Amino acid sequence: MNAIEKRLKELSQLQPEPTAQPDFAAFWERVLLEAAEAGSCGREPMASPFVDAPVYKLVFTGASDTPIHALYMLPPGRGEAPVPCVVIFHGYSGSKGNPEDYAAWAMMGYAVLAVDIRGQGGETGNMLPQDYGKTAGWVTQGILDPETCYYRAISIDGLRAVRYAREQPEVNPDQIFIAGTSQGGGLALVVSALDSRIKGTVAKVPNMCHMDYGLLYSTGSVTEAADFVTRMPQHLGAVLRTLSYFDVMNLAEWIHMPIRVTAGLKDTVCMPETIFAAYNKISSADKAIQVFPFMGHAVEPGHRQAAHAFFSTLS
């Protein structure tokens, strides 16, 4: 057995103790009720360089009445039949981007709903109340209580994004897919655990997995929480408790739809130990993880084509 095979065997056997709190299910029931509350979603045409591929700006109501901005794009030559839609969540500090970023998806026949994560690098602000200080970035906003945590707000935003994608008149509501990378991959897994109608999910090098381990070793966004605790060590217990509610490792048994995940063995941001800790607990009978031994925190060449090949088997 070579070193790579040995590492993969060890990762495939990872089964960390769950960190879910006694009220875990009740917490998420309350979140789902809030996500299902009435809100608004408006759309207007948006200028783009494309011919016969309409693009719209969507603005819908997110958590704490924050207007969430999204890009909605239709494939060229779609005819009258409803089309599948892929909801895309971006990586940490990024944004929904521009229409040309999703040309490949449109050419493969998908509508696209690309969503700004609140407060980060796009057009979307953040009206989530804050009654305690935080470190640089967004991760530690409200981190002392799961009810006030930033992750709770983006989970509601993600659920509503899928809901509004499903309600677009050009979209087949039974053909909603999710794709995301890093932060977006973690959010894709959280939303997939909470919305069983999603047809299939692709999570590339996902964050928000085995978060207590990440707090110790990750070089990514969770270092903001580590910095918070370094400054205020008396809050370590509260921080770990809050993060446990949003840890995909604890949500994984609720994921039943077909799913594909990737991991890089050289990734120091979303380490393979964190990804496998969550992946190994996913309940879906149709799941697969692709591991890239020499890849760090990145997506592999041809990842959109691979996602399309997977989604096509589910149509």
PDB file of C-alpha atoms in Angstrom:
ATOM      1  CA  MET A   1       0.000   0.000   0.000  1.00  0.00           C
ATOM      2  CA  ASN A   2       1.519   3.324  -1.059  1.00  0.00           C
ATOM      3  CA  ALA A   3       1.289   6.556   0.912  1.00  0.00           C
ATOM      4  CA  ILE A   4      -1.677   7.885  -1.076  1.00  0.00           C
ATOM      5  CA  GLU A   5      -3.655   4.667  -0.709  1.00  0.00           C
ATOM      6  CA  LYS A   6      -2.907   4.626   3.013  1.00  0.00           C
ATOM      7  CA  ARG A   7      -4.113   8.218   3.429  1.00  0.00           C
ATOM      8  CA  LEU A   8      -7.309   7.531   1.507  1.00  0.00           C
ATOM      9  CA  LYS A   9      -8.018   4.432   3.588  1.00  0.00           C
ATOM     10  CA  GLU A  10      -7.584   6.417   6.792  1.00  0.00           C
ATOM     11  CA  LEU A  11      -9.859   9.192   5.536  1.00  0.00           C
ATOM     12  CA  SER A  12     -12.548   6.763   4.411  1.00  0.00           C
ATOM     13  CA  GLN A  13     -12.683   5.347   7.942  1.00  0.00           C
ATOM     14  CA  LEU A  14     -12.990   8.686   9.738  1.00  0.00           C
ATOM     15  CA  GLN A  15     -15.990   8.746  12.069  1.00  0.00           C
ATOM     16  CA  PRO A  16     -15.578  11.591  14.581  1.00  0.00           C
ATOM     17  CA  GLU A  17     -18.016  11.843  17.441  1.00  0.00           C
ATOM     18  CA  PRO A  18     -20.999  14.028  16.478  1.00  0.00           C
ATOM     19  CA  THR A  19     -21.156  17.367  18.234  1.00  0.00           C
ATOM     20  CA  ALA A  20     -24.882  18.040  17.734  1.00  0.00           C
ATOM     21  CA  GLN A  21     -26.641  19.592  20.720  1.00  0.00           C
ATOM     22  CA  PRO A  22     -29.809  18.084  22.269  1.00  0.00           C
ATOM     23  CA  ASP A  23     -32.014  20.740  20.618  1.00  0.00           C
ATOM     24  CA  PHE A  24     -30.351  20.390  17.207  1.00  0.00           C
ATOM     25  CA  ALA A  25     -33.460  19.169  15.350  1.00  0.00           C
ATOM     26  CA  ALA A  26     -35.719  21.693  17.079  1.00  0.00           C
ATOM     27  CA  PHE A  27     -33.336  24.509  16.142  1.00  0.00           C
ATOM     28  CA  TRP A  28     -33.500  23.606  12.462  1.00  0.00           C
ATOM     29  CA  GLU A  29     -37.276  23.230  12.565  1.00  0.00           C
ATOM     30  CA  ARG A  30     -37.455  26.870  13.682  1.00  0.00           C
ATOM     31  CA  VAL A  31     -35.051  27.903  10.928  1.00  0.00           C
ATOM     32  CA  LEU A  32     -37.145  26.126   8.294  1.00  0.00           C
ATOM     33  CA  LEU A  33     -40.291  27.859   9.514  1.00  0.00           C
ATOM     34  CA  GLU A  34     -38.578  31.233   9.221  1.00  0.00           C
ATOM     35  CA  ALA A  35     -37.197  30.409   5.767  1.00  0.00           C
ATOM     36  CA  ALA A  36     -40.723  29.535   4.621  1.00  0.00           C
ATOM     37  CA  GLU A  37     -42.164  32.892   5.695  1.00  0.00           C
ATOM     38  CA  ALA A  38     -43.561  35.171   3.030  1.00  0.00           C
ATOM     39  CA  GLY A  39     -41.092  37.480   1.358  1.00  0.00           C
ATOM     40  CA  SER A  40     -40.673  39.290  -1.898  1.00  0.00           C
ATOM     41  CA  CYS A  41     -38.706  38.493  -5.021  1.00  0.00           C
ATOM     42  CA  GLY A  42     -38.435  40.949  -7.886  1.00  0.00           C
ATOM     43  CA  ARG A  43     -36.579  40.636 -11.153  1.00  0.00           C
ATOM     44  CA  GLU A  44     -35.636  43.004 -13.936  1.00  0.00           C
ATOM     45  CA  PRO A  45     -33.680  42.574 -17.178  1.00  0.00           C
ATOM     46  CA  MET A  46     -29.937  43.030 -16.926  1.00  0.00           C
ATOM     47  CA  ALA A  47     -27.545  44.035 -19.698  1.00  0.00           C
ATOM     48  CA  SER A  48     -25.198  41.282 -20.850  1.00  0.00           C
ATOM     49  CA  PRO A  49     -22.997  40.478 -23.866  1.00  0.00           C
ATOM     50  CA  PHE A  50     -25.034  37.405 -24.749  1.00  0.00           C
ATOM     51  CA  VAL A  51     -27.281  36.840 -27.758  1.00  0.00           C
ATOM     52  CA  ASP A  52     -30.552  35.018 -27.071  1.00  0.00           C
ATOM     53  CA  ALA A  53     -29.636  34.221 -23.450  1.00  0.00           C
ATOM     54  CA  PRO A  54     -31.687  36.544 -21.239  1.00  0.00           C
ATOM     55  CA  VAL A  55     -30.157  37.719 -17.975  1.00  0.00           C
ATOM     56  CA  TYR A  56     -32.028  39.226 -15.026  1.00  0.00           C
ATOM     57  CA  LYS A  57     -31.199  40.758 -11.676  1.00  0.00           C
ATOM     58  CA  LEU A  58     -33.181  39.114  -8.878  1.00  0.00           C
ATOM     59  CA  VAL A  59     -33.548  40.706  -5.464  1.00  0.00           C
ATOM     60  CA  PHE A  60     -35.299  38.659  -2.809  1.00  0.00           C
ATOM     61  CA  THR A  61     -35.896  38.981   0.909  1.00  0.00           C
ATOM     62  CA  GLY A  62     -33.332  37.174   3.024  1.00  0.00           C
ATOM     63  CA  ALA A  63     -32.980  36.742   6.773  1.00  0.00           C
ATOM     64  CA  SER A  64     -33.426  39.902   8.855  1.00  0.00           C
ATOM     65  CA  ASP A  65     -35.156  41.496   5.857  1.00  0.00           C
ATOM     66  CA  THR A  66     -31.849  41.826   4.001  1.00  0.00           C
ATOM     67  CA  PRO A  67     -32.326  42.257   0.235  1.00  0.00           C
ATOM     68  CA  ILE A  68     -30.299  39.442  -1.358  1.00  0.00           C
ATOM     69  CA  HIS A  69     -29.028  40.118  -4.873  1.00  0.00           C
ATOM     70  CA  ALA A  70     -28.777  37.318  -7.401  1.00  0.00           C
ATOM     71  CA  LEU A  71     -28.084  36.859 -11.076  1.00  0.00           C
ATOM     72  CA  TYR A  72     -30.654  34.823 -13.015  1.00  0.00           C
ATOM     73  CA  MET A  73     -29.732  33.630 -16.484  1.00  0.00           C
ATOM     74  CA  LEU A  74     -31.578  31.537 -19.052  1.00  0.00           C
ATOM     75  CA  PRO A  75     -30.052  29.241 -21.674  1.00  0.00           C
ATOM     76  CA  PRO A  76     -30.156  30.226 -25.354  1.00  0.00           C
ATOM     77  CA  GLY A  77     -32.756  28.656 -27.638  1.00  0.00           C
ATOM     78  CA  ARG A  78     -34.670  27.147 -24.747  1.00  0.00           C
ATOM     79  CA  GLY A  79     -38.115  27.048 -26.391  1.00  0.00           C
ATOM     80  CA  GLU A  80     -41.264  26.780 -24.294  1.00  0.00           C
ATOM     81  CA  ALA A  81     -40.376  23.768 -22.172  1.00  0.00           C
ATOM     82  CA  PRO A  82     -39.261  24.468 -18.584  1.00  0.00           C
ATOM     83  CA  VAL A  83     -35.538  24.059 -18.017  1.00  0.00           C
ATOM     84  CA  PRO A  84     -33.422  22.717 -15.151  1.00  0.00           C
ATOM     85  CA  CYS A  85     -31.848  25.318 -12.880  1.00  0.00           C
ATOM     86  CA  VAL A  86     -28.551  25.235 -11.026  1.00  0.00           C
ATOM     87  CA  VAL A  87     -28.299  27.425  -7.918  1.00  0.00           C
ATOM     88  CA  ILE A  88     -24.707  28.501  -7.356  1.00  0.00           C
ATOM     89  CA  PHE A  89     -23.127  29.644  -4.087  1.00  0.00           C
ATOM     90  CA  HIS A  90     -19.733  31.349  -4.250  1.00  0.00           C
ATOM     91  CA  GLY A  91     -16.608  31.033  -2.101  1.00  0.00           C
ATOM     92  CA  TYR A  92     -15.756  33.154   0.916  1.00  0.00           C
ATOM     93  CA  SER A  93     -15.406  36.908   0.249  1.00  0.00           C
ATOM     94  CA  GLY A  94     -16.548  36.438  -3.368  1.00  0.00           C
ATOM     95  CA  SER A  95     -19.772  37.411  -5.118  1.00  0.00           C
ATOM     96  CA  LYS A  96     -22.344  36.212  -7.621  1.00  0.00           C
ATOM     97  CA  GLY A  97     -20.032  37.473 -10.361  1.00  0.00           C
ATOM     98  CA  ASN A  98     -21.014  38.364 -13.920  1.00  0.00           C
ATOM     99  CA  PRO A  99     -23.126  36.634 -16.579  1.00  0.00           C
ATOM    100  CA  GLU A 100     -20.076  35.499 -18.556  1.00  0.00           C
ATOM    101  CA  ASP A 101     -18.960  33.462 -15.530  1.00  0.00           C
ATOM    102  CA  TYR A 102     -21.911  31.127 -16.174  1.00  0.00           C
ATOM    103  CA  ALA A 103     -21.823  30.886 -19.976  1.00  0.00           C
ATOM    104  CA  ALA A 104     -20.856  27.211 -19.837  1.00  0.00           C
ATOM    105  CA  TRP A 105     -23.889  26.374 -17.711  1.00  0.00           C
ATOM    106  CA  ALA A 106     -26.204  28.265 -20.055  1.00  0.00           C
ATOM    107  CA  MET A 107     -24.739  26.564 -23.115  1.00  0.00           C
ATOM    108  CA  MET A 108     -25.370  23.189 -21.447  1.00  0.00           C
ATOM    109  CA  GLY A 109     -29.056  24.059 -21.135  1.00  0.00           C
ATOM    110  CA  TYR A 110     -29.401  25.258 -17.528  1.00  0.00           C
ATOM    111  CA  ALA A 111     -30.974  28.294 -16.036  1.00  0.00           C
ATOM    112  CA  VAL A 112     -28.574  29.730 -13.443  1.00  0.00           C
ATOM    113  CA  LEU A 113     -29.339  31.468 -10.174  1.00  0.00           C
ATOM    114  CA  ALA A 114     -26.051  32.776  -8.764  1.00  0.00           C
ATOM    115  CA  VAL A 115     -26.452  34.243  -5.302  1.00  0.00           C
ATOM    116  CA  ASP A 116     -24.523  36.864  -3.354  1.00  0.00           C
ATOM    117  CA  ILE A 117     -23.621  35.706   0.153  1.00  0.00           C
ATOM    118  CA  ARG A 118     -24.629  38.591   2.396  1.00  0.00           C
ATOM    119  CA  GLY A 119     -22.131  41.287   3.266  1.00  0.00           C
ATOM    120  CA  GLN A 120     -19.292  39.828   1.224  1.00  0.00           C
ATOM    121  CA  GLY A 121     -17.879  40.903  -2.144  1.00  0.00           C
ATOM    122  CA  GLY A 122     -21.078  41.493  -4.079  1.00  0.00           C
ATOM    123  CA  GLU A 123     -23.977  43.934  -4.084  1.00  0.00           C
ATOM    124  CA  THR A 124     -25.705  42.481  -1.044  1.00  0.00           C
ATOM    125  CA  GLY A 125     -25.523  44.158   2.340  1.00  0.00           C
ATOM    126  CA  ASN A 126     -26.157  42.621   5.725  1.00  0.00           C
ATOM    127  CA  MET A 127     -28.941  43.768   8.047  1.00  0.00           C
ATOM    128  CA  LEU A 128     -28.371  41.002  10.601  1.00  0.00           C
ATOM    129  CA  PRO A 129     -28.401  42.637  14.059  1.00  0.00           C
ATOM    130  CA  GLN A 130     -25.157  42.513  16.019  1.00  0.00           C
ATOM    131  CA  ASP A 131     -24.931  43.049  19.768  1.00  0.00           C
ATOM    132  CA  TYR A 132     -21.367  41.877  20.411  1.00  0.00           C
ATOM    133  CA  GLY A 133     -18.003  42.588  18.774  1.00  0.00           C
ATOM    134  CA  LYS A 134     -16.406  40.378  16.154  1.00  0.00           C
ATOM    135  CA  THR A 135     -13.065  39.808  14.499  1.00  0.00           C
ATOM    136  CA  ALA A 136     -12.283  40.741  10.890  1.00  0.00           C
ATOM    137  CA  GLY A 137     -14.559  39.108   8.342  1.00  0.00           C
ATOM    138  CA  TRP A 138     -18.081  37.731   8.739  1.00  0.00           C
ATOM    139  CA  VAL A 139     -17.753  34.361  10.469  1.00  0.00           C
ATOM    140  CA  THR A 140     -17.875  35.681  14.048  1.00  0.00           C
ATOM    141  CA  GLN A 141     -20.927  37.910  13.717  1.00  0.00           C
ATOM    142  CA  GLY A 142     -23.336  36.708  16.402  1.00  0.00           C
ATOM    143  CA  ILE A 143     -21.151  33.662  17.092  1.00  0.00           C
ATOM    144  CA  LEU A 144     -22.031  33.408  20.785  1.00  0.00           C
ATOM    145  CA  ASP A 145     -25.529  32.107  20.042  1.00  0.00           C
ATOM    146  CA  PRO A 146     -26.786  29.963  17.144  1.00  0.00           C
ATOM    147  CA  GLU A 147     -29.942  32.107  16.990  1.00  0.00           C
ATOM    148  CA  THR A 148     -27.890  35.219  16.148  1.00  0.00           C
ATOM    149  CA  CYS A 149     -25.093  33.568  14.147  1.00  0.00           C
ATOM    150  CA  TYR A 150     -24.115  34.697  10.659  1.00  0.00           C
ATOM    151  CA  TYR A 151     -24.259  31.072   9.480  1.00  0.00           C
ATOM    152  CA  ARG A 152     -27.924  30.919  10.451  1.00  0.00           C
ATOM    153  CA  ALA A 153     -28.668  33.951   8.287  1.00  0.00           C
ATOM    154  CA  ILE A 154     -26.872  32.595   5.210  1.00  0.00           C
ATOM    155  CA  SER A 155     -28.620  29.241   5.659  1.00  0.00           C
ATOM    156  CA  ILE A 156     -31.990  31.000   5.452  1.00  0.00           C
ATOM    157  CA  ASP A 157     -30.773  33.026   2.467  1.00  0.00           C
ATOM    158  CA  GLY A 158     -29.702  29.803   0.743  1.00  0.00           C
ATOM    159  CA  LEU A 159     -33.017  28.080   1.382  1.00  0.00           C
ATOM    160  CA  ARG A 160     -34.902  31.072   0.011  1.00  0.00           C
ATOM    161  CA  ALA A 161     -32.662  31.204  -3.061  1.00  0.00           C
ATOM    162  CA  VAL A 162     -33.678  27.640  -3.900  1.00  0.00           C
ATOM    163  CA  ARG A 163     -37.306  28.489  -3.217  1.00  0.00           C
ATOM    164  CA  TYR A 164     -37.254  31.464  -5.582  1.00  0.00           C
ATOM    165  CA  ALA A 165     -35.374  29.499  -8.239  1.00  0.00           C
ATOM    166  CA  ARG A 166     -38.160  26.934  -8.066  1.00  0.00           C
ATOM    167  CA  GLU A 167     -40.769  29.682  -8.533  1.00  0.00           C
ATOM    168  CA  GLN A 168     -39.315  31.180 -11.726  1.00  0.00           C
ATOM    169  CA  PRO A 169     -41.762  30.554 -14.594  1.00  0.00           C
ATOM    170  CA  GLU A 170     -39.085  29.229 -16.980  1.00  0.00           C
ATOM    171  CA  VAL A 171     -37.768  26.647 -14.489  1.00  0.00           C
ATOM    172  CA  ASN A 172     -38.799  23.045 -13.982  1.00  0.00           C
ATOM    173  CA  PRO A 173     -39.374  23.013 -10.182  1.00  0.00           C
ATOM    174  CA  ASP A 174     -38.488  19.327 -10.032  1.00  0.00           C
ATOM    175  CA  GLN A 175     -35.078  19.926 -11.615  1.00  0.00           C
ATOM    176  CA  ILE A 176     -33.289  22.165  -9.107  1.00  0.00           C
ATOM    177  CA  PHE A 177     -29.592  21.459  -8.619  1.00  0.00           C
ATOM    178  CA  ILE A 178     -27.018  23.107  -6.359  1.00  0.00           C
ATOM    179  CA  ALA A 179     -23.327  23.710  -6.974  1.00  0.00           C
ATOM    180  CA  GLY A 180     -20.848  25.465  -4.720  1.00  0.00           C
ATOM    181  CA  THR A 181     -17.162  25.663  -3.884  1.00  0.00           C
ATOM    182  CA  SER A 182     -15.515  26.124  -0.480  1.00  0.00           C
ATOM    183  CA  GLN A 183     -17.930  28.315   1.540  1.00  0.00           C
ATOM    184  CA  GLY A 184     -20.395  27.734  -1.290  1.00  0.00           C
ATOM    185  CA  GLY A 185     -19.854  23.992  -1.115  1.00  0.00           C
ATOM    186  CA  GLY A 186     -20.533  23.984   2.612  1.00  0.00           C
ATOM    187  CA  LEU A 187     -23.670  26.060   2.163  1.00  0.00           C
ATOM    188  CA  ALA A 188     -24.784  23.743  -0.651  1.00  0.00           C
ATOM    189  CA  LEU A 189     -24.539  20.803   1.760  1.00  0.00           C
ATOM    190  CA  VAL A 190     -26.404  22.635   4.525  1.00  0.00           C
ATOM    191  CA  VAL A 191     -29.241  23.566   2.164  1.00  0.00           C
ATOM    192  CA  SER A 192     -29.327  20.038   0.749  1.00  0.00           C
ATOM    193  CA  ALA A 193     -29.775  18.665   4.261  1.00  0.00           C
ATOM    194  CA  LEU A 194     -32.770  20.953   4.764  1.00  0.00           C
ATOM    195  CA  ASP A 195     -34.544  20.799   1.378  1.00  0.00           C
ATOM    196  CA  SER A 196     -35.231  17.250   0.237  1.00  0.00           C
ATOM    197  CA  ARG A 197     -36.687  18.423  -3.095  1.00  0.00           C
ATOM    198  CA  ILE A 198     -33.252  19.337  -4.463  1.00  0.00           C
ATOM    199  CA  LYS A 199     -32.497  16.965  -7.308  1.00  0.00           C
ATOM    200  CA  GLY A 200     -28.717  16.752  -6.935  1.00  0.00           C
ATOM    201  CA  THR A 201     -25.780  18.581  -5.383  1.00  0.00           C
ATOM    202  CA  VAL A 202     -22.135  19.144  -6.236  1.00  0.00           C
ATOM    203  CA  ALA A 203     -19.954  20.434  -3.381  1.00  0.00           C
ATOM    204  CA  LYS A 204     -16.363  21.265  -4.311  1.00  0.00           C
ATOM    205  CA  VAL A 205     -13.821  21.305  -1.442  1.00  0.00           C
ATOM    206  CA  PRO A 206     -16.640  22.247   0.968  1.00  0.00           C
ATOM    207  CA  ASN A 207     -16.193  24.348   4.086  1.00  0.00           C
ATOM    208  CA  MET A 208     -18.368  24.175   7.247  1.00  0.00           C
ATOM    209  CA  CYS A 209     -17.363  20.549   7.899  1.00  0.00           C
ATOM    210  CA  HIS A 210     -15.976  19.151  11.192  1.00  0.00           C
ATOM    211  CA  MET A 211     -15.652  22.743  12.339  1.00  0.00           C
ATOM    212  CA  ASP A 212     -14.043  22.074  15.717  1.00  0.00           C
ATOM    213  CA  TYR A 213     -11.179  20.341  13.892  1.00  0.00           C
ATOM    214  CA  GLY A 214     -11.016  23.211  11.441  1.00  0.00           C
ATOM    215  CA  LEU A 215     -10.832  25.669  14.310  1.00  0.00           C
ATOM    216  CA  LEU A 216      -7.592  23.984  15.349  1.00  0.00           C
ATOM    217  CA  TYR A 217      -5.920  23.411  11.989  1.00  0.00           C
ATOM    218  CA  SER A 218      -7.540  25.276   9.073  1.00  0.00           C
ATOM    219  CA  THR A 219      -5.889  28.276   7.414  1.00  0.00           C
ATOM    220  CA  GLY A 220      -9.264  29.415   6.017  1.00  0.00           C
ATOM    221  CA  SER A 221     -12.171  31.546   7.182  1.00  0.00           C
ATOM    222  CA  VAL A 222     -12.655  29.644  10.420  1.00  0.00           C
ATOM    223  CA  THR A 223      -9.400  31.212  11.630  1.00  0.00           C
ATOM    224  CA  GLU A 224     -11.608  34.236  12.325  1.00  0.00           C
ATOM    225  CA  ALA A 225     -13.375  32.198  15.004  1.00  0.00           C
ATOM    226  CA  ALA A 226     -10.021  31.001  16.347  1.00  0.00           C
ATOM    227  CA  ASP A 227      -8.867  34.617  16.558  1.00  0.00           C
ATOM    228  CA  PHE A 228     -12.083  35.540  18.376  1.00  0.00           C
ATOM    229  CA  VAL A 229     -11.464  32.844  20.989  1.00  0.00           C
ATOM    230  CA  THR A 230      -7.793  33.806  21.304  1.00  0.00           C
ATOM    231  CA  ARG A 231      -8.885  37.310  22.223  1.00  0.00           C
ATOM    232  CA  MET A 232     -11.758  36.133  24.439  1.00  0.00           C
ATOM    233  CA  PRO A 233     -10.921  32.623  25.666  1.00  0.00           C
ATOM    234  CA  GLN A 234     -13.843  32.631  28.082  1.00  0.00           C
ATOM    235  CA  HIS A 235     -16.135  32.184  25.061  1.00  0.00           C
ATOM    236  CA  LEU A 236     -14.583  28.985  23.663  1.00  0.00           C
ATOM    237  CA  GLY A 237     -17.472  26.820  24.856  1.00  0.00           C
ATOM    238  CA  ALA A 238     -20.105  29.130  23.391  1.00  0.00           C
ATOM    239  CA  VAL A 239     -18.276  29.342  20.055  1.00  0.00           C
ATOM    240  CA  LEU A 240     -17.925  25.572  19.745  1.00  0.00           C
ATOM    241  CA  ARG A 241     -21.570  25.111  20.681  1.00  0.00           C
ATOM    242  CA  THR A 242     -22.747  27.632  18.089  1.00  0.00           C
ATOM    243  CA  LEU A 243     -20.599  26.210  15.291  1.00  0.00           C
ATOM    244  CA  SER A 244     -21.900  22.706  16.001  1.00  0.00           C
ATOM    245  CA  TYR A 245     -25.368  23.661  14.743  1.00  0.00           C
ATOM    246  CA  PHE A 246     -23.987  24.547  11.307  1.00  0.00           C
ATOM    247  CA  ASP A 247     -21.453  21.746  11.022  1.00  0.00           C
ATOM    248  CA  VAL A 248     -22.239  19.599   7.981  1.00  0.00           C
ATOM    249  CA  MET A 249     -20.916  16.632   9.944  1.00  0.00           C
ATOM    250  CA  ASN A 250     -24.003  16.924  12.168  1.00  0.00           C
ATOM    251  CA  LEU A 251     -26.402  17.619   9.286  1.00  0.00           C
ATOM    252  CA  ALA A 252     -25.064  14.918   6.963  1.00  0.00           C
ATOM    253  CA  GLU A 253     -27.529  12.184   7.929  1.00  0.00           C
ATOM    254  CA  TRP A 254     -30.325  14.419   6.582  1.00  0.00           C
ATOM    255  CA  ILE A 255     -28.775  14.476   3.081  1.00  0.00           C
ATOM    256  CA  HIS A 256     -30.528  11.880   0.933  1.00  0.00           C
ATOM    257  CA  MET A 257     -30.346  13.200  -2.651  1.00  0.00           C
ATOM    258  CA  PRO A 258     -27.588  12.212  -5.103  1.00  0.00           C
ATOM    259  CA  ILE A 259     -24.411  14.107  -4.271  1.00  0.00           C
ATOM    260  CA  ARG A 260     -20.843  14.543  -5.468  1.00  0.00           C
ATOM    261  CA  VAL A 261     -18.020  15.967  -3.367  1.00  0.00           C
ATOM    262  CA  THR A 262     -14.355  16.748  -4.033  1.00  0.00           C
ATOM    263  CA  ALA A 263     -11.332  17.068  -1.777  1.00  0.00           C
ATOM    264  CA  GLY A 264      -7.660  17.901  -2.249  1.00  0.00           C
ATOM    265  CA  LEU A 265      -5.120  16.105  -0.088  1.00  0.00           C
ATOM    266  CA  LYS A 266      -2.952  19.253  -0.009  1.00  0.00           C
ATOM    267  CA  ASP A 267      -5.816  21.550   0.957  1.00  0.00           C
ATOM    268  CA  THR A 268      -5.047  23.501   4.125  1.00  0.00           C
ATOM    269  CA  VAL A 269      -8.244  25.594   3.948  1.00  0.00           C
ATOM    270  CA  CYS A 270     -10.852  22.853   3.753  1.00  0.00           C
ATOM    271  CA  MET A 271      -8.737  19.938   4.843  1.00  0.00           C
ATOM    272  CA  PRO A 272      -9.634  16.435   3.675  1.00  0.00           C
ATOM    273  CA  GLU A 273     -10.069  15.367   7.305  1.00  0.00           C
ATOM    274  CA  THR A 274     -12.931  17.838   7.669  1.00  0.00           C
ATOM    275  CA  ILE A 275     -14.544  16.944   4.347  1.00  0.00           C
ATOM    276  CA  PHE A 276     -14.398  13.177   4.917  1.00  0.00           C
ATOM    277  CA  ALA A 277     -15.727  13.583   8.463  1.00  0.00           C
ATOM    278  CA  ALA A 278     -18.897  15.007   6.925  1.00  0.00           C
ATOM    279  CA  TYR A 279     -18.980  12.945   3.724  1.00  0.00           C
ATOM    280  CA  ASN A 280     -18.727   9.621   5.562  1.00  0.00           C
ATOM    281  CA  LYS A 281     -21.919  10.461   7.460  1.00  0.00           C
ATOM    282  CA  ILE A 282     -24.029  11.452   4.412  1.00  0.00           C
ATOM    283  CA  SER A 283     -27.038   9.140   4.168  1.00  0.00           C
ATOM    284  CA  SER A 284     -27.520   9.252   0.398  1.00  0.00           C
ATOM    285  CA  ALA A 285     -27.337   5.931  -1.411  1.00  0.00           C
ATOM    286  CA  ASP A 286     -25.963   7.805  -4.429  1.00  0.00           C
ATOM    287  CA  LYS A 287     -22.882   9.643  -3.198  1.00  0.00           C
ATOM    288  CA  ALA A 288     -19.286   9.804  -4.380  1.00  0.00           C
ATOM    289  CA  ILE A 289     -16.184  11.730  -3.441  1.00  0.00           C
ATOM    290  CA  GLN A 290     -13.360  12.469  -5.860  1.00  0.00           C
ATOM    291  CA  VAL A 291      -9.988  13.047  -4.256  1.00  0.00           C
ATOM    292  CA  PHE A 292      -7.115  14.885  -5.918  1.00  0.00           C
ATOM    293  CA  PRO A 293      -3.869  13.838  -4.190  1.00  0.00           C
ATOM    294  CA  PHE A 294      -1.805  16.810  -5.344  1.00  0.00           C
ATOM    295  CA  MET A 295      -4.458  19.524  -5.353  1.00  0.00           C
ATOM    296  CA  GLY A 296      -4.851  22.205  -2.717  1.00  0.00           C
ATOM    297  CA  HIS A 297      -7.866  24.467  -2.259  1.00  0.00           C
ATOM    298  CA  ALA A 298      -9.015  24.538  -5.865  1.00  0.00           C
ATOM    299  CA  VAL A 299     -11.428  23.084  -8.380  1.00  0.00           C
ATOM    300  CA  GLU A 300     -10.279  20.585 -10.934  1.00  0.00           C
ATOM    301  CA  PRO A 301     -10.160  21.246 -14.694  1.00  0.00           C
ATOM    302  CA  GLY A 302     -13.450  20.435 -16.391  1.00  0.00           C
ATOM    303  CA  HIS A 303     -15.472  20.627 -13.182  1.00  0.00           C
ATOM    304  CA  ARG A 304     -18.562  22.138 -14.860  1.00  0.00           C
ATOM    305  CA  GLN A 305     -18.608  19.410 -17.496  1.00  0.00           C
ATOM    306  CA  ALA A 306     -18.312  16.787 -14.758  1.00  0.00           C
ATOM    307  CA  ALA A 307     -21.191  18.373 -12.820  1.00  0.00           C
ATOM    308  CA  HIS A 308     -23.310  18.447 -15.973  1.00  0.00           C
ATOM    309  CA  ALA A 309     -22.563  14.772 -16.655  1.00  0.00           C
ATOM    310  CA  PHE A 310     -23.746  13.964 -13.122  1.00  0.00           C
ATOM    311  CA  PHE A 311     -26.861  16.157 -13.263  1.00  0.00           C
ATOM    312  CA  SER A 312     -27.780  14.691 -16.667  1.00  0.00           C
ATOM    313  CA  THR A 313     -28.124  11.246 -15.129  1.00  0.00           C
ATOM    314  CA  LEU A 314     -30.772  12.645 -12.754  1.00  0.00           C
ATOM    315  CA  SER A 315     -32.980  14.340 -15.347  1.00  0.00           C
TER     316      SER A 315
END
